[in-house]
PDB file of C-alpha atoms in Angstrom:
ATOM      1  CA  UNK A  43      81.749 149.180 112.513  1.00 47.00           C
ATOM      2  CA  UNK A  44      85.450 150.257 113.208  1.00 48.00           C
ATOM      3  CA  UNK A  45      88.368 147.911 114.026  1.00 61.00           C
ATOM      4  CA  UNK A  46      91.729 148.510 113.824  1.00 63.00           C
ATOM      5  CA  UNK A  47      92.730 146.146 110.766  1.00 71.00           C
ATOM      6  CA  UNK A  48      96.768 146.314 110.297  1.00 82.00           C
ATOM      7  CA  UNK A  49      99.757 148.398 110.622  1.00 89.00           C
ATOM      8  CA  UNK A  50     101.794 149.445 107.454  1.00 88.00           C
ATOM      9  CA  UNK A  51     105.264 149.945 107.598  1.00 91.00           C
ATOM     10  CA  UNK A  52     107.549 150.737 105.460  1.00 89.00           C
ATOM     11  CA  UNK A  53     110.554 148.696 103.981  1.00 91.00           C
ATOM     12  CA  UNK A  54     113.708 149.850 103.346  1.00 90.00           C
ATOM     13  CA  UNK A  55     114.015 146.291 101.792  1.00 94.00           C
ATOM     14  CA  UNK A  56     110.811 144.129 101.608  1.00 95.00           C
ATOM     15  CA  UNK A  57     112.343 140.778 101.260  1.00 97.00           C
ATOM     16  CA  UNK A  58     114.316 141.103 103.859  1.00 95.00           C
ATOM     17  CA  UNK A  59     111.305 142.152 105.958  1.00 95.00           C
ATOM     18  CA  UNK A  60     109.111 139.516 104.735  1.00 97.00           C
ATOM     19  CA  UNK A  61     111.848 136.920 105.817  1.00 97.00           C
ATOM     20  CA  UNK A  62     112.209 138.599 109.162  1.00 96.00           C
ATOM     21  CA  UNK A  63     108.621 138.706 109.606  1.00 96.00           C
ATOM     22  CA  UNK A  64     107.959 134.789 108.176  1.00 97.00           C
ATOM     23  CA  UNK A  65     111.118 133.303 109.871  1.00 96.00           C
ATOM     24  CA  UNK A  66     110.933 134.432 113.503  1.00 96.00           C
ATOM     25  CA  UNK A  67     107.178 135.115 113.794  1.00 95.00           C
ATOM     26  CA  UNK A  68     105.543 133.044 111.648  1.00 95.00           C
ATOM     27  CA  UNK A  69     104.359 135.351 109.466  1.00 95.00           C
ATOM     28  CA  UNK A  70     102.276 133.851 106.055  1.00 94.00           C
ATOM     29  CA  UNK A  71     102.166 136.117 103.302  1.00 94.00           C
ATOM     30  CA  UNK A  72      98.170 136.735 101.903  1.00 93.00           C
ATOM     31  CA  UNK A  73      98.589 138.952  99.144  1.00 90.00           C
ATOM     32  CA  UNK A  74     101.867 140.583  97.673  1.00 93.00           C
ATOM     33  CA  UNK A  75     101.191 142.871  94.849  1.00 90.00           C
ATOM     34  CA  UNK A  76     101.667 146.456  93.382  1.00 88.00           C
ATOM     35  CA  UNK A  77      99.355 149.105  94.811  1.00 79.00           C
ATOM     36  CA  UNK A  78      99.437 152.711  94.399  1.00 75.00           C
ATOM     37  CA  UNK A  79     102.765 152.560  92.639  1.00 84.00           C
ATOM     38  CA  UNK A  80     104.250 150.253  94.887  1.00 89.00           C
ATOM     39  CA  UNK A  81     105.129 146.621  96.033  1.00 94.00           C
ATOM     40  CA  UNK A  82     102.773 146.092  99.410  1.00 91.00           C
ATOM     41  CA  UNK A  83     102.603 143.114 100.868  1.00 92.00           C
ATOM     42  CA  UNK A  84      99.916 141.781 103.182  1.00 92.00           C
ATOM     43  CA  UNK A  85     100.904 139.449 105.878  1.00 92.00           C
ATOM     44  CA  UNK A  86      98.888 137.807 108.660  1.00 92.00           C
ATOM     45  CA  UNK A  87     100.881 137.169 112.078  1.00 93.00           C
ATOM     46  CA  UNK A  88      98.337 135.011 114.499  1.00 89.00           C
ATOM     47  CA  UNK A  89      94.798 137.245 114.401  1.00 87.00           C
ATOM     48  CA  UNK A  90      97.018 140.435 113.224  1.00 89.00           C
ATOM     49  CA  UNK A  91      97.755 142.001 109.804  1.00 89.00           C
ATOM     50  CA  UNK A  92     100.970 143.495 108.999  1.00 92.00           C
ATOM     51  CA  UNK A  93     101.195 145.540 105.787  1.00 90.00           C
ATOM     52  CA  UNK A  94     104.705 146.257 104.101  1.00 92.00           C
ATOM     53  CA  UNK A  95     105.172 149.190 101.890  1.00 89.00           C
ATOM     54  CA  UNK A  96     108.161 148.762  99.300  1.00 92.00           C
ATOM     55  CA  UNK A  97     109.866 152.130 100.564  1.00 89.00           C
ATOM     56  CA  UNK A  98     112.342 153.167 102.666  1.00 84.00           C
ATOM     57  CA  UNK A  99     111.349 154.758 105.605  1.00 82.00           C
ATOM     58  CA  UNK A 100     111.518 158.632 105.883  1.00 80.00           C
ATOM     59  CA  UNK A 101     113.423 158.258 108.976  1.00 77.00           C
ATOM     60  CA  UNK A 102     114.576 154.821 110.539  1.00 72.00           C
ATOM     61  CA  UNK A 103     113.988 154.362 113.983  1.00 67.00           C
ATOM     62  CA  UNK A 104     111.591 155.954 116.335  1.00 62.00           C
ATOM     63  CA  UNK A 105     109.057 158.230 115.184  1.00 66.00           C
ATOM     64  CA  UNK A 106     104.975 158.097 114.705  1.00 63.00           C
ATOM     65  CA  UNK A 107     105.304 154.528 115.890  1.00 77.00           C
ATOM     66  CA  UNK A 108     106.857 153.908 119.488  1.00 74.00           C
ATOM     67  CA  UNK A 109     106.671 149.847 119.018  1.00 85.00           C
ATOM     68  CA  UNK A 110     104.582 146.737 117.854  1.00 90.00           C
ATOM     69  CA  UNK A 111     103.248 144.568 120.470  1.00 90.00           C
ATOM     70  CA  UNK A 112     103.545 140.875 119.986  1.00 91.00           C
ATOM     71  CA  UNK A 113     102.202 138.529 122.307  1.00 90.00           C
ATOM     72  CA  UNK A 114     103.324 135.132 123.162  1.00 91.00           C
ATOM     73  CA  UNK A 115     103.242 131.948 125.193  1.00 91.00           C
ATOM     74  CA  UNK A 116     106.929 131.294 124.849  1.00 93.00           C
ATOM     75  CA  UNK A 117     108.941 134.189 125.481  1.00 95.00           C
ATOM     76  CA  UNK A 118     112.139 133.041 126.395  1.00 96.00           C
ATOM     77  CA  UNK A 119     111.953 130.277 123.106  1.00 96.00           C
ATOM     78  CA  UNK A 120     111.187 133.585 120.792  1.00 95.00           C
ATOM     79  CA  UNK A 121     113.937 135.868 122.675  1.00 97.00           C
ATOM     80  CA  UNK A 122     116.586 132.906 122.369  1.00 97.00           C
ATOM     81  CA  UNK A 123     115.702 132.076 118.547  1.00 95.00           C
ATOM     82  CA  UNK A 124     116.110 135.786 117.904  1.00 96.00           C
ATOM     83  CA  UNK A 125     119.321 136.219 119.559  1.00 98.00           C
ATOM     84  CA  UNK A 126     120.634 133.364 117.906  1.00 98.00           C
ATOM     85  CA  UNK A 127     120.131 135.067 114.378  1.00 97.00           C
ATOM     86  CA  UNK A 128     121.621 137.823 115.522  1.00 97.00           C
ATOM     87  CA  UNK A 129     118.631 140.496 115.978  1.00 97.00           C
ATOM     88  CA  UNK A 130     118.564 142.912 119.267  1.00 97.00           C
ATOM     89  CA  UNK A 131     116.978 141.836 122.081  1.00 98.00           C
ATOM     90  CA  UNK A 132     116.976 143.083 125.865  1.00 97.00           C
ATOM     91  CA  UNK A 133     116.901 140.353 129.116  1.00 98.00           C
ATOM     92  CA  UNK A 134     113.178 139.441 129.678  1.00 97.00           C
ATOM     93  CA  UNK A 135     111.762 141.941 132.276  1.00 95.00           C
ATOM     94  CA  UNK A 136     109.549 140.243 134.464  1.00 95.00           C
ATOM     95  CA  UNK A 137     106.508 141.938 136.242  1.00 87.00           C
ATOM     96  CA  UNK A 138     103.578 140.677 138.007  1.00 84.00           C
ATOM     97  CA  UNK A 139     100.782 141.056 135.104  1.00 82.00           C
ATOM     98  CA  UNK A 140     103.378 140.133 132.117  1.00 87.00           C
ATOM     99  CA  UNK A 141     107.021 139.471 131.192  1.00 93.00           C
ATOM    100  CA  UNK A 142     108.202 141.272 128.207  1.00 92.00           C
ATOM    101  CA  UNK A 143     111.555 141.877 126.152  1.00 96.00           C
ATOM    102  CA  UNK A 144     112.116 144.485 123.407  1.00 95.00           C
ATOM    103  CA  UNK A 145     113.979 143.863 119.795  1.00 96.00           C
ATOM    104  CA  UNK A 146     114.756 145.622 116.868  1.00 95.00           C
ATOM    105  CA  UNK A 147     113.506 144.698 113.714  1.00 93.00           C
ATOM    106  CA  UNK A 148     113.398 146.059 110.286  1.00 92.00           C
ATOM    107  CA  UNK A 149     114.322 149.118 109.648  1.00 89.00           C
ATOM    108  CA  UNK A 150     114.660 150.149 113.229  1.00 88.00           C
ATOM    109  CA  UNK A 151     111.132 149.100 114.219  1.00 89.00           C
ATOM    110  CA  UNK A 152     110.724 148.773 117.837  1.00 89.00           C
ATOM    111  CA  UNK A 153     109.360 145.520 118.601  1.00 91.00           C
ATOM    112  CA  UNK A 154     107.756 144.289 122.545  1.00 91.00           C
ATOM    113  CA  UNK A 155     107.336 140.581 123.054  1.00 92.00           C
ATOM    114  CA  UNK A 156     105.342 140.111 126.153  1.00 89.00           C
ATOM    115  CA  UNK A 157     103.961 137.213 127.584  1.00 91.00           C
ATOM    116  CA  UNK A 158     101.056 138.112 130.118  1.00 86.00           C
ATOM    117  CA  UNK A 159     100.139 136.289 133.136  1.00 85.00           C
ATOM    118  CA  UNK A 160      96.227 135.928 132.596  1.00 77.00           C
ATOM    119  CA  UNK A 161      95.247 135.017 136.069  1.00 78.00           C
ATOM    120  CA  UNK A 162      97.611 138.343 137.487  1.00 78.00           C
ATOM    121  CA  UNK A 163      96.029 140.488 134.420  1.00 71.00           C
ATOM    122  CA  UNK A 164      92.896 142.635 135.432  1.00 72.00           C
ATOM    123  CA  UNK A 165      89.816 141.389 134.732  1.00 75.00           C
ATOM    124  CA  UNK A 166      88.803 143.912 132.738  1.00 71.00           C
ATOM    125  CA  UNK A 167      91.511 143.152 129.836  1.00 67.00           C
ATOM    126  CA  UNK A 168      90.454 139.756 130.501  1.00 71.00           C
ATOM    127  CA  UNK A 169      87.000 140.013 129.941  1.00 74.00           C
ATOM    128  CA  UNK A 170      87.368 142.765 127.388  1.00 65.00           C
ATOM    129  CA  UNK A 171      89.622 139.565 125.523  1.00 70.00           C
ATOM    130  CA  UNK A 172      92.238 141.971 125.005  1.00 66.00           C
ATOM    131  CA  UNK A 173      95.126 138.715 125.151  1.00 69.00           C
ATOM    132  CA  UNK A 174      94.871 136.139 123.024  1.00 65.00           C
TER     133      UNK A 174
END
């Protein structure tokens, strides 16, 4: 078998990320422990895992990772609640198969909310249950 399981980031500051992560996302932490000489922390968001690494990042910002994907089924609620705690967001972009925004989180992480349209999507995502 092969799944994707979680993404691991790294923290330039781990509470902080944990609180960003529990507080607009509703993030629940599983496990938060020291592993291979450092604090990880293993967090579940909906059916995804999200792994913290208690290190700054090599570089903040862009690199290896263009953005996290995080679907919802209230957009505009999510984008407004981020605003008002004063994280990055864009407008919503609307488009026929989804509406999306992007923020920044953490350490420069590039993060798309998106809200898809299932009867617009193609059937083949659908089917393939590729949305939640």
């Amino acid at each position: 078998m092969l799944s994707l399981h979680h993404t691991h980031l790294f923290a330039s500051d781990v509470d902080r990320s944990i609180a960003f992560w529990r507080d607009h996302f509703g993030a629940i932490v599983l496990v938060d422990t020291e592993f291979a000489g450092a604090r990880n922390v293993f967090m579940r968001i909906g059916e995804g895992r999200l792994h913290l690494y208690d290190q700054a990042p090599k570089h903040v910002g862009a690199g290896t990772v263009h953005h996290l994907g995080i679907e919802t089924d209230e957009l505009e609620a999510l984008v407004e609640r981020l605003r008002a705690a004063g994280v990055s967001v864009t407008d919503v972009r609307r488009h026929a198969e989804a509406d999306y925004a992007m923020a920044q989180g953490p350490d420069g992480v590039l993060l798309e909310l998106f809200q898809p349209h299932a009867a617009r999507v193609g059937p083949a995502l659908v089917e393939a249950g590729y949305f939640a």
